[in-house]
Amino acid sequence: MTRHLLNANVRRATGNASVFGLLLGATLLAGCEAPIQTPAVAPTQPLAVDTPPPEYPAQLACDDIGGTVQLIMKIGIDGHPTAIRVENGSGQPALDQAAMAAVEGWTFRPATRNGEPVSTDLRVPVTFTPPTMRPDMCFRLDEQR
């Protein structure tokens, strides 16, 4: 009887040892495998969706005055500009203000990193080019002066 119990305990211990050996071997082999590569998602820059032109101040358009305003803004994760500021003015405060007012209403597809939207800074030039043909409103402005 004692011999029978001894053989049963040896078989149980040997069985437990072999299960332990299999688990240990599998764990060690798992460490040798190449790491699982997740496909990298390329980052993207903001993309303009709706950027209507600014209102050209009538007096400046009629006086054939134009210029370029260099703006810097932050495009939020919702695609709307915030923290808009003039980096280089046009020399005409009315043009600078018109550019900033227009940009406030623009919408973008936000930049992404790892497939997720992120806020990012964006530098945008806004150019005012006087019309080649003088609009009728200019003649009315001339009469009012």
mmCIF file of C-alpha atoms in Angstrom:
data_model
loop_
_atom_site.group_PDB
_atom_site.id
_atom_site.type_symbol
_atom_site.label_atom_id
_atom_site.label_comp_id
_atom_site.label_asym_id
_atom_site.label_seq_id
_atom_site.Cartn_x
_atom_site.Cartn_y
_atom_site.Cartn_z
ATOM 1 C CA MET A 1 0.000 0.000 0.000
ATOM 2 C CA THR A 2 2.765 2.403 0.873
ATOM 3 C CA ARG A 3 4.516 1.562 -2.353
ATOM 4 C CA HIS A 4 1.298 2.242 -4.300
ATOM 5 C CA LEU A 5 0.917 5.709 -2.653
ATOM 6 C CA LEU A 6 4.570 6.462 -3.297
ATOM 7 C CA ASN A 7 4.209 5.656 -7.024
ATOM 8 C CA ALA A 8 1.063 7.827 -7.255
ATOM 9 C CA ASN A 9 2.846 10.785 -5.607
ATOM 10 C CA VAL A 10 5.821 10.388 -7.942
ATOM 11 C CA ARG A 11 3.543 10.340 -10.978
ATOM 12 C CA ARG A 12 1.687 13.452 -9.705
ATOM 13 C CA ALA A 13 4.970 15.282 -8.992
ATOM 14 C CA THR A 14 6.378 14.270 -12.351
ATOM 15 C CA GLY A 15 3.162 15.384 -14.074
ATOM 16 C CA ASN A 16 3.247 18.748 -12.292
ATOM 17 C CA ALA A 17 6.910 19.154 -13.184
ATOM 18 C CA SER A 18 6.245 18.429 -16.846
ATOM 19 C CA VAL A 19 3.351 20.925 -16.929
ATOM 20 C CA PHE A 20 5.598 23.474 -15.255
ATOM 21 C CA GLY A 21 8.353 22.704 -17.772
ATOM 22 C CA LEU A 22 5.954 23.182 -20.698
ATOM 23 C CA LEU A 23 4.745 26.526 -19.315
ATOM 24 C CA LEU A 24 8.286 27.701 -18.648
ATOM 25 C CA GLY A 25 9.407 26.646 -22.125
ATOM 26 C CA ALA A 26 6.448 28.402 -23.774
ATOM 27 C CA THR A 27 7.159 31.564 -21.798
ATOM 28 C CA LEU A 28 10.806 31.558 -22.779
ATOM 29 C CA LEU A 29 9.981 30.920 -26.430
ATOM 30 C CA ALA A 30 7.416 33.723 -26.415
ATOM 31 C CA GLY A 31 10.205 36.091 -25.415
ATOM 32 C CA CYS A 32 12.201 35.022 -28.472
ATOM 33 C CA GLU A 33 9.518 35.902 -30.982
ATOM 34 C CA ALA A 34 9.731 39.133 -32.927
ATOM 35 C CA PRO A 35 7.565 41.870 -31.408
ATOM 36 C CA ILE A 36 4.188 42.280 -32.974
ATOM 37 C CA GLN A 37 4.340 45.225 -35.348
ATOM 38 C CA THR A 38 1.297 47.444 -35.450
ATOM 39 C CA PRO A 39 1.022 49.246 -38.742
ATOM 40 C CA ALA A 40 2.231 52.821 -38.390
ATOM 41 C CA VAL A 41 -0.285 55.485 -39.287
ATOM 42 C CA ALA A 42 1.390 58.375 -41.047
ATOM 43 C CA PRO A 43 0.797 61.781 -39.460
ATOM 44 C CA THR A 44 -1.214 64.290 -41.444
ATOM 45 C CA GLN A 45 -1.238 68.077 -41.629
ATOM 46 C CA PRO A 46 -4.400 70.166 -41.313
ATOM 47 C CA LEU A 47 -6.421 70.326 -44.516
ATOM 48 C CA ALA A 48 -8.551 73.327 -45.486
ATOM 49 C CA VAL A 49 -12.246 72.431 -45.750
ATOM 50 C CA ASP A 50 -14.001 75.797 -45.908
ATOM 51 C CA THR A 51 -11.915 78.970 -46.290
ATOM 52 C CA PRO A 52 -13.984 81.723 -47.876
ATOM 53 C CA PRO A 53 -12.081 84.878 -48.835
ATOM 54 C CA PRO A 54 -12.102 87.815 -46.440
ATOM 55 C CA GLU A 55 -14.208 90.913 -46.932
ATOM 56 C CA TYR A 56 -12.052 93.442 -48.741
ATOM 57 C CA PRO A 57 -12.424 96.807 -46.996
ATOM 58 C CA ALA A 58 -14.229 98.889 -49.639
ATOM 59 C CA GLN A 59 -12.218 102.058 -49.149
ATOM 60 C CA LEU A 60 -8.907 100.230 -49.598
ATOM 61 C CA ALA A 61 -10.147 98.284 -52.631
ATOM 62 C CA CYS A 62 -11.318 101.501 -54.252
ATOM 63 C CA ASP A 63 -8.036 103.240 -53.470
ATOM 64 C CA ASP A 64 -6.160 100.338 -55.107
ATOM 65 C CA ILE A 65 -4.473 99.364 -51.841
ATOM 66 C CA GLY A 66 -3.639 95.721 -51.218
ATOM 67 C CA GLY A 67 -1.261 93.656 -49.172
ATOM 68 C CA THR A 68 -0.526 90.343 -47.556
ATOM 69 C CA VAL A 69 -1.129 89.498 -43.909
ATOM 70 C CA GLN A 70 0.838 86.579 -42.457
ATOM 71 C CA LEU A 71 -1.218 84.921 -39.708
ATOM 72 C CA ILE A 72 -0.347 82.186 -37.231
ATOM 73 C CA MET A 73 -3.143 80.194 -35.653
ATOM 74 C CA LYS A 74 -3.726 77.002 -33.759
ATOM 75 C CA ILE A 75 -6.042 74.502 -35.448
ATOM 76 C CA GLY A 76 -7.874 72.606 -32.719
ATOM 77 C CA ILE A 77 -8.865 68.953 -32.776
ATOM 78 C CA ASP A 78 -12.316 70.122 -33.881
ATOM 79 C CA GLY A 79 -10.797 71.760 -36.981
ATOM 80 C CA HIS A 80 -11.528 75.341 -35.918
ATOM 81 C CA PRO A 81 -8.846 78.042 -35.650
ATOM 82 C CA THR A 82 -8.023 79.523 -32.259
ATOM 83 C CA ALA A 83 -5.283 81.789 -30.933
ATOM 84 C CA ILE A 84 -5.098 83.725 -34.214
ATOM 85 C CA ARG A 85 -2.413 86.381 -34.343
ATOM 86 C CA VAL A 86 -0.703 88.541 -36.936
ATOM 87 C CA GLU A 87 2.882 87.483 -37.528
ATOM 88 C CA ASN A 88 3.573 90.055 -40.277
ATOM 89 C CA GLY A 89 1.085 92.786 -40.967
ATOM 90 C CA SER A 90 0.193 94.218 -44.349
ATOM 91 C CA GLY A 91 0.866 97.786 -43.287
ATOM 92 C CA GLN A 92 -2.891 98.422 -43.358
ATOM 93 C CA PRO A 93 -4.644 97.717 -40.028
ATOM 94 C CA ALA A 94 -7.997 97.347 -41.826
ATOM 95 C CA LEU A 95 -6.588 94.522 -43.992
ATOM 96 C CA ASP A 96 -5.039 92.837 -40.956
ATOM 97 C CA GLN A 97 -8.376 92.958 -39.108
ATOM 98 C CA ALA A 98 -10.309 91.692 -42.143
ATOM 99 C CA ALA A 99 -7.909 88.751 -42.482
ATOM 100 C CA MET A 100 -8.254 87.810 -38.813
ATOM 101 C CA ALA A 101 -12.055 88.094 -38.930
ATOM 102 C CA ALA A 102 -12.246 85.847 -41.996
ATOM 103 C CA VAL A 103 -9.941 83.181 -40.570
ATOM 104 C CA GLU A 104 -12.048 82.894 -37.411
ATOM 105 C CA GLY A 105 -14.807 81.326 -39.528
ATOM 106 C CA TRP A 106 -12.623 78.914 -41.502
ATOM 107 C CA THR A 107 -12.765 75.167 -40.949
ATOM 108 C CA PHE A 108 -10.093 72.534 -41.407
ATOM 109 C CA ARG A 109 -9.691 68.803 -41.118
ATOM 110 C CA PRO A 110 -7.355 68.663 -38.100
ATOM 111 C CA ALA A 111 -3.850 67.274 -38.175
ATOM 112 C CA THR A 112 -3.454 63.710 -36.932
ATOM 113 C CA ARG A 113 -0.794 61.699 -35.109
ATOM 114 C CA ASN A 114 -1.196 57.925 -34.848
ATOM 115 C CA GLY A 115 -4.609 58.310 -36.452
ATOM 116 C CA GLU A 116 -5.894 60.664 -33.734
ATOM 117 C CA PRO A 117 -6.675 64.375 -34.246
ATOM 118 C CA VAL A 118 -4.211 66.772 -32.624
ATOM 119 C CA SER A 119 -4.043 70.540 -32.407
ATOM 120 C CA THR A 120 -1.269 72.137 -34.412
ATOM 121 C CA ASP A 121 0.019 75.553 -35.376
ATOM 122 C CA LEU A 122 -0.516 76.763 -38.911
ATOM 123 C CA ARG A 123 0.977 79.750 -40.717
ATOM 124 C CA VAL A 124 -1.355 81.253 -43.339
ATOM 125 C CA PRO A 125 -0.832 84.170 -45.713
ATOM 126 C CA VAL A 126 -3.967 86.133 -46.596
ATOM 127 C CA THR A 127 -3.507 88.293 -49.670
ATOM 128 C CA PHE A 128 -5.674 91.227 -50.692
ATOM 129 C CA THR A 129 -5.355 92.094 -54.383
ATOM 130 C CA PRO A 130 -7.204 95.199 -55.537
ATOM 131 C CA PRO A 131 -9.795 94.528 -58.234
ATOM 132 C CA THR A 132 -8.641 95.067 -61.820
ATOM 133 C CA MET A 133 -11.913 96.792 -62.714
ATOM 134 C CA ARG A 134 -13.072 99.492 -60.354
ATOM 135 C CA PRO A 135 -16.350 98.384 -58.719
ATOM 136 C CA ASP A 136 -19.402 100.652 -58.969
ATOM 137 C CA MET A 137 -19.347 101.192 -55.211
ATOM 138 C CA CYS A 138 -16.061 103.076 -55.656
ATOM 139 C CA PHE A 139 -17.772 105.759 -57.695
ATOM 140 C CA ARG A 140 -20.366 106.186 -54.944
ATOM 141 C CA LEU A 141 -17.554 106.462 -52.372
ATOM 142 C CA ASP A 142 -15.862 109.098 -54.554
ATOM 143 C CA GLU A 143 -19.062 111.126 -54.625
ATOM 144 C CA GLN A 144 -19.390 110.932 -50.842
ATOM 145 C CA ARG A 145 -15.868 112.319 -50.322
#
